[in-house]
CSV table of C-alpha atoms in Angstrom, one decimal:
chain,number,residue,atom,x,y,z
K,1,MET,CA,3.4,-8.6,99.7
K,2,TYR,CA,4.6,-5.5,97.4
K,3,PHE,CA,4.2,-4.7,93.9
K,4,THR,CA,6.6,-4.8,91.6
K,5,SER,CA,4.9,-3.3,88.3
K,6,GLN,CA,1.7,-1.7,87.2
K,7,ASP,CA,-0.1,-1.8,83.3
K,8,ILE,CA,-3.4,-1.0,82.1
K,9,VAL,CA,-4.2,-3.9,79.4
K,10,GLY,CA,-7.5,-2.9,78.1
K,11,ASP,CA,-9.9,-2.6,80.6
K,12,ILE,CA,-7.8,-4.2,83.5
K,13,THR,CA,-5.0,-2.9,85.6
K,14,GLU,CA,-2.3,-5.7,85.6
K,15,ARG,CA,0.2,-5.4,89.0
K,16,HIS,CA,2.8,-7.9,89.4
K,17,PHE,CA,3.7,-8.7,92.8
K,18,ARG,CA,5.5,-10.6,95.1
K,19,ILE,CA,4.7,-12.3,98.7
K,20,GLY,CA,8.1,-13.6,100.0
K,21,GLU,CA,10.0,-15.1,97.0
K,22,ILE,CA,6.8,-15.8,95.1
K,23,PRO,CA,5.7,-14.0,92.2
K,24,GLY,CA,2.2,-13.3,91.5
K,25,VAL,CA,-0.2,-11.1,89.1
K,26,LEU,CA,-3.5,-9.1,90.3
K,27,TRP,CA,-6.1,-8.0,87.4
K,28,THR,CA,-8.6,-5.2,89.0
K,29,PRO,CA,-10.9,-4.1,86.6
K,30,THR,CA,-10.3,-0.3,85.5
K,31,SER,CA,-14.1,0.2,85.3
K,32,ALA,CA,-16.5,3.0,86.3
K,33,HIS,CA,-17.1,1.0,89.7
K,34,ALA,CA,-13.7,0.4,90.1
K,35,ASP,CA,-13.3,2.3,93.0
K,36,SER,CA,-15.6,0.1,95.3
K,37,PRO,CA,-13.9,-3.3,96.3
K,38,ALA,CA,-14.3,-6.5,93.6
K,39,PRO,CA,-14.6,-9.9,94.7
K,40,LEU,CA,-11.9,-12.0,93.8
K,41,ILE,CA,-11.5,-14.7,91.8
K,42,LEU,CA,-8.1,-17.0,92.2
K,43,LEU,CA,-6.7,-18.2,88.7
K,44,GLY,CA,-5.2,-22.0,88.9
K,45,HIS,CA,-2.8,-22.8,86.1
K,46,PRO,CA,-0.3,-25.6,85.3
K,47,GLY,CA,2.8,-23.8,86.1
K,48,ASP,CA,5.0,-20.8,84.6
K,49,LEU,CA,3.2,-17.7,84.9
K,50,GLY,CA,5.1,-16.0,82.1
K,51,ARG,CA,4.1,-18.9,79.5
K,52,MET,CA,0.8,-19.1,80.8
K,53,HIS,CA,0.1,-15.0,80.6
K,54,PRO,CA,-1.9,-14.7,77.5
K,55,ARG,CA,-4.2,-17.2,78.5
K,56,LEU,CA,-4.6,-15.7,82.1
K,57,VAL,CA,-4.8,-12.2,81.1
K,58,ALA,CA,-7.6,-13.4,78.5
K,59,ARG,CA,-9.3,-15.2,81.7
K,60,ALA,CA,-8.9,-11.6,83.5
K,61,GLN,CA,-10.2,-10.0,80.9
K,62,ARG,CA,-13.7,-11.9,81.0
K,63,ALA,CA,-13.9,-12.1,84.7
K,64,ALA,CA,-13.6,-8.0,84.7
K,65,ALA,CA,-16.4,-7.7,82.3
K,66,ASP,CA,-18.5,-9.4,85.2
K,67,GLY,CA,-16.6,-7.1,87.7
K,68,PHE,CA,-14.5,-9.2,89.4
K,69,ALA,CA,-10.9,-8.7,90.4
K,70,THR,CA,-8.4,-11.9,89.6
K,71,ALA,CA,-5.2,-12.9,90.7
K,72,SER,CA,-2.9,-15.8,90.4
K,73,ILE,CA,0.3,-17.1,91.8
K,74,GLU,CA,3.7,-19.1,90.6
K,75,LEU,CA,3.4,-22.9,91.5
K,76,PRO,CA,6.3,-24.3,94.0
K,77,GLY,CA,8.8,-25.0,91.1
K,78,GLY,CA,7.6,-23.2,88.5
K,79,GLY,CA,8.5,-20.2,86.2
K,80,ASP,CA,11.9,-18.9,87.9
K,81,ARG,CA,11.2,-20.3,91.1
K,82,GLN,CA,13.4,-22.5,92.6
K,83,PRO,CA,13.4,-25.6,90.8
K,84,LEU,CA,12.1,-28.9,92.5
K,85,PRO,CA,14.4,-31.9,91.6
K,86,GLU,CA,12.2,-34.6,92.9
K,87,ILE,CA,8.8,-33.3,91.2
K,88,GLU,CA,10.9,-32.4,87.9
K,89,ARG,CA,11.8,-36.3,87.9
K,90,ALA,CA,8.2,-37.5,89.2
K,91,ARG,CA,7.2,-35.4,86.2
K,92,ASN,CA,9.1,-37.0,83.7
K,93,ASP,CA,8.7,-40.6,85.1
K,94,LEU,CA,4.9,-39.7,84.3
K,95,HIS,CA,5.2,-39.1,80.8
K,96,ALA,CA,7.1,-41.9,80.5
K,97,ALA,CA,4.9,-44.3,82.4
K,98,LEU,CA,1.8,-43.1,80.0
K,99,ALA,CA,4.2,-43.5,77.0
K,100,VAL,CA,4.2,-47.4,77.8
K,101,GLY,CA,0.8,-47.2,79.2
K,102,GLY,CA,2.5,-48.4,82.8
K,103,PRO,CA,0.8,-48.3,85.7
K,104,ILE,CA,1.1,-44.4,87.2
K,105,ASP,CA,-0.6,-44.4,90.7
K,106,GLU,CA,2.7,-44.5,92.2
K,107,VAL,CA,3.8,-42.0,90.4
K,108,VAL,CA,0.9,-39.5,90.3
K,109,ASP,CA,1.2,-39.4,94.1
K,110,ARG,CA,5.0,-38.9,94.1
K,111,LEU,CA,4.4,-35.8,91.8
K,112,VAL,CA,1.3,-34.0,92.9
K,113,LEU,CA,1.0,-34.7,96.8
K,114,PRO,CA,4.2,-32.9,98.0
K,115,LEU,CA,3.3,-30.0,95.2
K,116,VAL,CA,-0.6,-29.7,96.6
K,117,SER,CA,1.1,-29.7,100.1
K,118,GLN,CA,3.4,-26.8,99.2
K,119,ALA,CA,1.2,-25.2,96.7
K,120,VAL,CA,-2.4,-24.5,98.9
K,121,PRO,CA,-0.6,-22.9,102.2
K,122,GLU,CA,0.9,-20.1,99.4
K,123,TRP,CA,-2.2,-19.5,98.2
K,124,GLN,CA,-3.6,-18.8,101.3
K,125,SER,CA,-1.1,-16.2,102.4
K,126,ALA,CA,-1.8,-14.8,99.0
K,127,LEU,CA,-5.2,-14.8,99.8
K,128,ASP,CA,-4.2,-13.0,103.3
K,129,GLY,CA,-2.4,-10.3,101.6
K,130,LEU,CA,-4.9,-9.7,98.5
K,131,LEU,CA,-7.6,-9.5,100.9
K,132,ALA,CA,-6.1,-7.2,103.0
K,133,LEU,CA,-6.0,-4.5,99.8
K,134,PRO,CA,-8.9,-2.2,100.0
K,135,GLU,CA,-9.8,-2.7,96.2
K,136,LEU,CA,-10.5,-6.4,96.8
K,137,ARG,CA,-13.1,-8.3,98.8
K,138,GLY,CA,-14.5,-11.5,99.2
K,139,PRO,CA,-16.5,-14.2,98.8
K,140,VAL,CA,-13.7,-15.7,96.8
K,141,GLY,CA,-14.0,-17.8,94.0
K,142,PHE,CA,-11.2,-20.6,92.7
K,143,SER,CA,-11.1,-21.4,88.9
K,144,GLY,CA,-9.0,-23.9,86.9
K,145,GLY,CA,-5.1,-25.2,87.4
K,146,ILE,CA,-4.5,-28.7,89.0
K,147,LEU,CA,-7.6,-30.0,90.0
K,148,ALA,CA,-5.6,-31.6,93.0
K,149,ILE,CA,-4.5,-28.5,93.9
K,150,ALA,CA,-8.0,-27.1,93.9
K,151,ILE,CA,-9.5,-29.4,95.5
K,152,ARG,CA,-7.4,-29.5,98.7
K,153,LEU,CA,-7.7,-25.7,98.7
K,154,ALA,CA,-11.3,-25.6,98.3
K,155,ARG,CA,-11.4,-28.1,101.4
K,156,VAL,CA,-9.0,-26.3,103.7
K,157,GLU,CA,-9.9,-22.8,102.8
K,158,PRO,CA,-13.2,-21.0,104.0
K,159,ARG,CA,-12.8,-18.0,102.3
K,160,ILE,CA,-13.1,-19.7,98.9
K,161,GLU,CA,-17.3,-20.0,98.2
K,162,ALA,CA,-17.5,-21.2,94.9
K,163,ALA,CA,-14.9,-23.3,92.4
K,164,GLY,CA,-14.5,-24.0,89.0
K,165,PHE,CA,-12.9,-27.0,88.5
K,166,PHE,CA,-10.8,-27.9,85.3
K,167,ALA,CA,-11.1,-31.9,85.2
K,168,GLY,CA,-7.7,-32.2,82.8
K,169,SER,CA,-5.5,-33.4,85.4
K,170,PHE,CA,-4.5,-36.5,87.4
K,171,VAL,CA,-5.5,-36.7,91.0
K,172,PRO,CA,-3.8,-39.4,93.5
K,173,ARG,CA,-6.6,-41.7,94.4
K,174,SER,CA,-6.1,-41.1,98.2
K,175,MET,CA,-7.5,-37.5,97.6
K,176,PHE,CA,-11.5,-38.8,97.2
K,177,GLU,CA,-11.8,-39.0,100.6
K,178,GLU,CA,-11.2,-35.1,100.2
K,179,ALA,CA,-13.5,-34.9,97.5
K,180,ARG,CA,-16.5,-36.4,99.3
K,181,GLN,CA,-15.7,-33.4,102.2
K,182,LEU,CA,-16.2,-30.4,100.1
K,183,THR,CA,-19.4,-28.6,100.3
K,184,LEU,CA,-19.1,-25.7,98.1
K,185,PRO,CA,-20.8,-25.1,94.9
K,186,LEU,CA,-18.9,-26.8,91.9
K,187,HIS,CA,-18.6,-26.1,88.1
K,188,VAL,CA,-16.7,-28.9,86.9
K,189,LEU,CA,-15.1,-28.4,82.8
K,190,LEU,CA,-14.3,-31.7,81.4
K,191,GLN,CA,-12.6,-32.0,77.8
K,192,TRP,CA,-14.5,-35.1,76.5
K,193,ASP,CA,-11.9,-35.4,74.1
K,194,ASP,CA,-8.7,-34.7,76.0
K,195,SER,CA,-6.7,-37.8,75.4
K,196,GLY,CA,-3.8,-36.9,77.8
K,197,ASN,CA,-6.4,-37.1,80.4
K,198,ASP,CA,-8.1,-39.9,82.5
K,199,ARG,CA,-11.8,-39.3,81.7
K,200,GLN,CA,-13.1,-41.9,83.9
K,201,LEU,CA,-11.0,-40.7,87.0
K,202,ALA,CA,-12.6,-37.1,85.9
K,203,LEU,CA,-16.2,-38.7,86.2
K,204,ASP,CA,-15.6,-40.8,89.4
K,205,LEU,CA,-14.4,-37.6,91.0
K,206,PHE,CA,-17.3,-35.8,89.9
K,207,ASP,CA,-19.6,-38.3,91.1
K,208,ALA,CA,-17.5,-38.3,94.6
K,209,PHE,CA,-18.0,-34.6,95.2
K,210,GLY,CA,-20.2,-33.8,98.3
K,211,SER,CA,-21.6,-30.7,97.0
K,212,ALA,CA,-25.4,-30.6,96.7
K,213,GLU,CA,-24.7,-28.2,94.0
K,214,LYS,CA,-22.2,-29.6,91.5
K,215,THR,CA,-22.4,-29.3,87.6
K,216,LEU,CA,-20.3,-30.8,85.2
K,217,HIS,CA,-20.0,-29.0,81.7
K,218,ALA,CA,-18.3,-31.8,79.2
K,219,ASN,CA,-17.2,-30.4,75.5
K,220,MET,CA,-14.9,-31.4,72.7
K,221,GLY,CA,-11.8,-29.9,71.4
K,222,GLY,CA,-9.0,-31.5,73.4
K,223,HIS,CA,-7.0,-30.2,76.4
K,224,THR,CA,-6.6,-26.8,75.4
K,225,GLY,CA,-9.5,-26.4,73.3
K,226,VAL,CA,-12.3,-25.4,75.7
K,227,PRO,CA,-15.0,-23.6,73.6
K,228,GLU,CA,-15.9,-19.9,74.2
K,229,PHE,CA,-19.3,-20.9,75.2
K,230,ALA,CA,-18.3,-22.7,78.0
K,231,GLY,CA,-15.8,-20.0,79.2
K,232,ASP,CA,-19.4,-17.8,79.4
K,233,ASP,CA,-21.1,-20.5,81.1
K,234,ALA,CA,-18.6,-20.9,84.0
K,235,ALA,CA,-18.5,-16.9,84.2
K,236,ARG,CA,-22.0,-17.3,84.7
K,237,PHE,CA,-21.8,-19.8,87.8
K,238,PHE,CA,-19.2,-17.3,89.4
K,239,LYS,CA,-21.9,-14.2,89.1
K,240,ARG,CA,-24.3,-16.5,90.3
K,241,HIS,CA,-22.6,-17.4,93.4
K,242,LEU,CA,-20.1,-14.4,94.1
K,243,GLY,CA,-21.7,-11.8,92.1
E,1,MET,CA,-53.7,-29.8,60.0
E,2,TYR,CA,-56.6,-27.3,61.9
E,3,PHE,CA,-56.7,-25.4,64.5
E,4,THR,CA,-59.4,-26.4,67.5
E,5,SER,CA,-58.6,-23.4,69.9
E,6,GLN,CA,-56.4,-20.2,70.7
E,7,ASP,CA,-55.2,-18.5,74.0
E,8,ILE,CA,-53.5,-15.9,74.9
E,9,VAL,CA,-51.0,-17.1,78.2
E,10,GLY,CA,-49.0,-14.3,79.5
E,11,ASP,CA,-46.3,-13.6,76.6
E,12,ILE,CA,-47.4,-16.4,74.2
E,13,THR,CA,-50.4,-17.4,72.0
E,14,GLU,CA,-51.4,-21.1,72.8
E,15,ARG,CA,-53.4,-23.1,69.7
E,16,HIS,CA,-54.3,-26.4,70.1
E,17,PHE,CA,-54.5,-28.3,66.7
E,18,ARG,CA,-54.6,-31.8,65.3
E,19,ILE,CA,-52.8,-33.3,62.2
E,20,GLY,CA,-55.1,-36.1,61.1
E,21,GLU,CA,-55.8,-38.0,64.6
E,22,ILE,CA,-53.0,-36.5,66.5
E,23,PRO,CA,-53.6,-33.6,69.1
E,24,GLY,CA,-50.7,-30.9,69.2
E,25,VAL,CA,-49.9,-27.6,70.4
E,26,LEU,CA,-48.2,-24.4,68.9
E,27,TRP,CA,-47.0,-21.5,71.0
E,28,THR,CA,-45.8,-18.3,69.3
E,29,PRO,CA,-44.4,-15.3,71.0
E,30,THR,CA,-46.7,-12.5,71.4
E,31,SER,CA,-44.2,-9.8,71.0
E,32,ALA,CA,-43.7,-6.6,69.0
E,33,HIS,CA,-42.1,-8.9,66.7
E,34,ALA,CA,-44.7,-11.4,66.3
E,35,ASP,CA,-45.4,-10.5,62.6
E,36,SER,CA,-42.0,-11.7,61.2
E,37,PRO,CA,-41.8,-15.9,61.3
E,38,ALA,CA,-39.9,-17.5,64.2
E,39,PRO,CA,-37.4,-20.3,64.3
E,40,LEU,CA,-39.2,-23.4,65.8
E,41,ILE,CA,-38.5,-25.7,68.4
E,42,LEU,CA,-40.2,-29.0,68.6
E,43,LEU,CA,-41.0,-29.7,72.4
E,44,GLY,CA,-40.4,-33.1,73.2
E,45,HIS,CA,-42.1,-35.0,76.4
E,46,PRO,CA,-42.8,-38.6,78.3
E,47,GLY,CA,-46.3,-38.6,76.6
E,48,ASP,CA,-49.6,-36.9,77.9
E,49,LEU,CA,-49.9,-33.4,76.7
E,50,GLY,CA,-52.5,-32.8,79.0
E,51,ARG,CA,-50.5,-33.9,82.0
E,52,MET,CA,-47.2,-32.3,80.7
E,53,HIS,CA,-49.1,-29.2,79.7
E,54,PRO,CA,-47.7,-27.0,82.9
E,55,ARG,CA,-44.2,-28.1,81.9
E,56,LEU,CA,-44.5,-27.7,78.4
E,57,VAL,CA,-45.8,-23.9,79.1
E,58,ALA,CA,-43.0,-23.1,81.1
E,59,ARG,CA,-40.4,-24.3,78.4
E,60,ALA,CA,-42.8,-22.4,75.7
E,61,GLN,CA,-42.4,-18.8,77.5
E,62,ARG,CA,-38.7,-19.6,78.4
E,63,ALA,CA,-38.1,-20.2,74.2
E,64,ALA,CA,-40.6,-17.4,73.4
E,65,ALA,CA,-38.3,-14.9,75.6
E,66,ASP,CA,-35.5,-15.5,73.3
E,67,GLY,CA,-38.0,-15.3,70.0
E,68,PHE,CA,-38.9,-19.1,69.1
E,69,ALA,CA,-42.1,-20.6,68.6
E,70,THR,CA,-42.5,-24.0,70.4
E,71,ALA,CA,-45.0,-27.1,69.2
E,72,SER,CA,-45.6,-30.4,70.3
E,73,ILE,CA,-47.8,-33.1,69.6
E,74,GLU,CA,-49.2,-36.3,71.5
E,75,LEU,CA,-47.1,-39.2,71.6
E,76,PRO,CA,-48.5,-42.8,70.0
E,77,GLY,CA,-50.7,-44.3,72.8
E,78,GLY,CA,-50.5,-41.3,75.1
E,79,GLY,CA,-52.8,-38.9,76.8
E,80,ASP,CA,-56.7,-39.5,75.1
E,81,ARG,CA,-54.8,-41.2,71.8
E,82,GLN,CA,-55.9,-44.8,71.2
E,83,PRO,CA,-54.1,-46.9,73.8
E,84,LEU,CA,-51.4,-49.1,72.9
E,85,PRO,CA,-51.9,-52.5,74.7
E,86,GLU,CA,-48.4,-54.1,73.8
E,87,ILE,CA,-46.3,-51.2,74.7
E,88,GLU,CA,-48.2,-50.5,77.9
E,89,ARG,CA,-47.4,-54.0,78.5
E,90,ALA,CA,-43.7,-53.7,77.9
E,91,ARG,CA,-43.8,-50.4,79.7
E,92,ASN,CA,-45.5,-52.7,82.7
E,93,ASP,CA,-42.6,-55.1,82.4
E,94,LEU,CA,-40.2,-52.8,82.1
E,95,HIS,CA,-41.1,-51.4,86.0
E,96,ALA,CA,-41.2,-55.1,87.0
E,97,ALA,CA,-37.5,-56.0,85.6
E,98,LEU,CA,-36.3,-52.6,87.2
E,99,ALA,CA,-38.0,-53.2,90.8
E,100,VAL,CA,-36.4,-56.9,90.9
E,101,GLY,CA,-33.0,-55.5,89.1
E,102,GLY,CA,-33.4,-57.9,86.5
E,103,PRO,CA,-31.9,-58.0,82.8
E,104,ILE,CA,-34.3,-55.2,80.9
E,105,ASP,CA,-32.4,-54.9,77.3
E,106,GLU,CA,-34.9,-57.1,75.8
E,107,VAL,CA,-38.5,-55.3,77.2
E,108,VAL,CA,-36.5,-52.0,76.4
E,109,ASP,CA,-36.3,-52.6,73.2
E,110,ARG,CA,-40.1,-54.1,73.0
E,111,LEU,CA,-41.4,-50.5,74.7
E,112,VAL,CA,-39.1,-47.9,73.0
E,113,LEU,CA,-38.4,-49.5,69.4
E,114,PRO,CA,-42.1,-49.2,68.2
E,115,LEU,CA,-42.7,-46.2,69.8
E,116,VAL,CA,-39.7,-44.7,68.0
E,117,SER,CA,-41.1,-46.2,64.4
E,118,GLN,CA,-44.5,-44.8,65.2
E,119,ALA,CA,-43.6,-41.5,66.8
E,120,VAL,CA,-40.8,-40.3,64.2
E,121,PRO,CA,-43.0,-40.2,60.8
E,122,GLU,CA,-45.8,-38.2,63.3
E,123,TRP,CA,-43.3,-35.6,64.2
E,124,GLN,CA,-42.0,-35.2,60.9
E,125,SER,CA,-45.8,-34.9,59.4
E,126,ALA,CA,-46.4,-32.1,62.1
E,127,LEU,CA,-43.0,-30.4,60.9
E,128,ASP,CA,-44.7,-30.3,57.7
E,129,GLY,CA,-48.4,-28.9,58.5
E,130,LEU,CA,-46.3,-26.2,61.0
E,131,LEU,CA,-43.6,-24.9,58.7
E,132,ALA,CA,-46.4,-24.4,56.3
E,133,LEU,CA,-47.9,-21.5,58.6
E,134,PRO,CA,-46.7,-17.9,57.5
E,135,GLU,CA,-45.9,-17.3,61.0
E,136,LEU,CA,-42.9,-20.4,61.7
E,137,ARG,CA,-39.7,-20.7,59.9
E,138,GLY,CA,-36.8,-22.7,59.9
E,139,PRO,CA,-34.1,-23.5,61.2
E,140,VAL,CA,-36.1,-26.0,63.6
E,141,GLY,CA,-34.8,-27.3,67.0
E,142,PHE,CA,-35.8,-30.4,69.1
E,143,SER,CA,-35.8,-30.4,72.8
E,144,GLY,CA,-35.8,-32.8,75.4
E,145,GLY,CA,-38.8,-35.9,75.5
E,146,ILE,CA,-37.8,-39.6,75.1
E,147,LEU,CA,-34.1,-39.9,74.0
E,148,ALA,CA,-34.5,-42.6,71.3
E,149,ILE,CA,-37.3,-40.3,69.9
E,150,ALA,CA,-35.0,-37.8,69.6
E,151,ILE,CA,-32.0,-39.4,68.3
E,152,ARG,CA,-33.9,-41.0,65.7
E,153,LEU,CA,-35.7,-37.7,64.7
E,154,ALA,CA,-32.4,-35.7,64.5
E,155,ARG,CA,-30.9,-38.6,62.2
E,156,VAL,CA,-33.8,-38.5,59.8
E,157,GLU,CA,-34.8,-35.1,59.5
E,158,PRO,CA,-32.6,-32.5,57.9
E,159,ARG,CA,-34.6,-29.7,59.0
E,160,ILE,CA,-33.7,-30.3,62.4
E,161,GLU,CA,-30.8,-28.2,62.7
E,162,ALA,CA,-29.7,-28.6,66.7
E,163,ALA,CA,-31.1,-30.7,69.3
E,164,GLY,CA,-31.2,-30.3,73.2
E,165,PHE,CA,-31.2,-34.2,74.0
E,166,PHE,CA,-32.5,-35.0,77.8
E,167,ALA,CA,-30.5,-38.2,78.9
E,168,GLY,CA,-32.9,-39.5,81.4
E,169,SER,CA,-34.9,-42.3,79.4
E,170,PHE,CA,-33.7,-45.8,78.2
E,171,VAL,CA,-32.1,-46.3,74.8
E,172,PRO,CA,-32.1,-49.5,73.0
E,173,ARG,CA,-28.7,-50.8,72.5
E,174,SER,CA,-29.1,-51.2,68.9
E,175,MET,CA,-29.6,-47.3,68.4
E,176,PHE,CA,-25.8,-46.6,69.6
E,177,GLU,CA,-24.9,-46.8,65.4
E,178,GLU,CA,-27.9,-44.1,65.0
E,179,ALA,CA,-26.0,-41.8,67.6
E,180,ARG,CA,-22.4,-42.3,65.7
E,181,GLN,CA,-24.2,-41.0,62.6
E,182,LEU,CA,-25.7,-38.1,64.3
E,183,THR,CA,-23.6,-34.9,62.8
E,184,LEU,CA,-26.1,-32.0,64.3
E,185,PRO,CA,-24.9,-29.7,67.0
E,186,LEU,CA,-25.9,-31.1,70.4
E,187,HIS,CA,-26.6,-30.0,73.9
E,188,VAL,CA,-27.5,-33.1,76.3
E,189,LEU,CA,-28.7,-32.8,79.7
E,190,LEU,CA,-28.4,-35.3,82.5
E,191,GLN,CA,-29.5,-35.3,85.9
E,192,TRP,CA,-26.6,-37.1,87.6
E,193,ASP,CA,-28.4,-38.3,90.6
E,194,ASP,CA,-31.6,-39.3,88.5
E,195,SER,CA,-32.3,-42.8,90.3
E,196,GLY,CA,-34.1,-44.0,87.7
E,197,ASN,CA,-32.2,-43.6,85.1
E,198,ASP,CA,-29.2,-45.6,83.5
E,199,ARG,CA,-26.1,-43.0,83.7
E,200,GLN,CA,-23.6,-45.3,81.9
E,201,LEU,CA,-25.9,-45.9,79.4
E,202,ALA,CA,-26.1,-42.0,79.1
E,203,LEU,CA,-22.7,-41.5,79.1
E,204,ASP,CA,-21.9,-44.0,76.3
E,205,LEU,CA,-24.4,-42.4,73.9
E,206,PHE,CA,-23.0,-39.1,74.5
E,207,ASP,CA,-19.5,-40.4,73.8
E,208,ALA,CA,-21.2,-42.3,70.7
E,209,PHE,CA,-22.7,-39.1,69.3
E,210,GLY,CA,-21.0,-38.1,65.9
E,211,SER,CA,-21.2,-34.8,66.1
E,212,ALA,CA,-18.3,-32.4,66.2
E,213,GLU,CA,-20.3,-30.0,68.4
E,214,LYS,CA,-21.7,-32.2,71.6
E,215,THR,CA,-21.8,-30.9,75.1
E,216,LEU,CA,-22.6,-32.6,78.2
E,217,HIS,CA,-24.5,-30.6,81.3
E,218,ALA,CA,-24.7,-32.9,84.1
E,219,ASN,CA,-26.5,-31.5,87.3
E,220,MET,CA,-28.0,-32.6,90.3
E,221,GLY,CA,-31.8,-32.6,91.6
E,222,GLY,CA,-33.3,-35.9,90.3
E,223,HIS,CA,-35.2,-36.8,87.2
E,224,THR,CA,-37.6,-33.8,87.7
E,225,GLY,CA,-35.2,-31.3,89.4
E,226,VAL,CA,-33.5,-29.7,86.6
E,227,PRO,CA,-31.9,-26.5,87.8
E,228,GLU,CA,-33.2,-23.3,86.1
E,229,PHE,CA,-29.5,-22.3,85.4
E,230,ALA,CA,-29.5,-25.6,83.5
E,231,GLY,CA,-32.7,-24.5,81.4
E,232,ASP,CA,-30.7,-21.2,80.7
E,233,ASP,CA,-27.8,-22.8,79.5
E,234,ALA,CA,-30.0,-24.8,76.7
E,235,ALA,CA,-31.8,-21.8,76.3
E,236,ARG,CA,-28.3,-19.7,74.9
E,237,PHE,CA,-27.7,-23.2,72.7
E,238,PHE,CA,-30.5,-23.0,70.8
E,239,LYS,CA,-30.1,-19.3,70.4
E,240,ARG,CA,-26.3,-20.0,69.1
E,241,HIS,CA,-27.3,-22.1,66.7
E,242,LEU,CA,-31.1,-21.3,65.7
E,243,GLY,CA,-31.3,-17.5,66.4
């Protein structure tokens, strides 16, 4: 892992890094307490760090206000990483199936399962590199992004002690058993009127999560219209568990 | 409306009152700002002010910390009010139907609709009396209690500008049309693992509410096990809309 740039953006320091071929970004609070190590929240996203940058920076700034460092890495096939033609094909097939209202289980499996298998070890490697830095420490949180990746990562990675899930993407039915095995505190955000999402799947998954503390926050505003107060609620969840 | 007692309980002043035959309680903050009128939150409950007193006082204290006055009145047939034998019979019939897993729609109608019809004008009279006091002012919120009463009151009473619903009691299917007519901001609390509740009814109702701002917070802990952080979230909802 090595850094390729460093910038001050408001109250945070943004450093781009690479871990092997994978680009990533680390944001640390540049506050009075910046000399003691900060707990880390990994920021999930749907792919393409460049396109997602403004929203990731806003989330990083919100987290830094509570004393958290944040980091993210590019997804397999995302941004300027090597394209994954089979996943691209599956993504197109999913959009086509949704447009005609056809069955989607097979194509969701074909799209999501390989992405999960490849992404999760990459996030774990990034975590190894990040936690070796003196300015970062556990406990670690994971927030948002592709739900199936977040579920697998929360299941296999014990350093993640609290997770904020965004229930806004398709999860293969075969992953329900993994959902049942989760035990960490969960804060689940659902956009109730997200027309491109399977709301019943999200509710079924919330029911399946094995965690003793799990909270569902459902709001209006469509897929990208999460209200500001819902972001504040999620921030308080991480403060309670990682602060 | 006349007061029958006055006590200081921690940071609040508790005054019992009667409006006609109906007993009620008013809690006002005894803080530095107690000389300017406080916005009012009406506290719903399942009936029997005496039995519910400790929990109502805790809610009143939480609200007073944000500068709110709170008040509640006894439900028809509740506490030491004149018993309502038909409603008692319906309540027993409901428990019997639930115990054998039989159909409940007819008995829910028989239990809830007369209670709603009688209770709602009583809450409105109480509101008339309370808002005539110089120490209280609008905007008014309504929080918790029997969901069907809260829905009807929120629909017919324009002085109520924000409502926190507790989705933990049966609502007649005939009231869905009223739910669709609501436009005020709503904060809905659902105990996901409340075994005596109809969770699907609660989710269907949340979907039906016509309000542009509506939020569902679902938590674990059973009917009476609302986590403290969920109470804090509800308090912030009222602060945002009435503060």
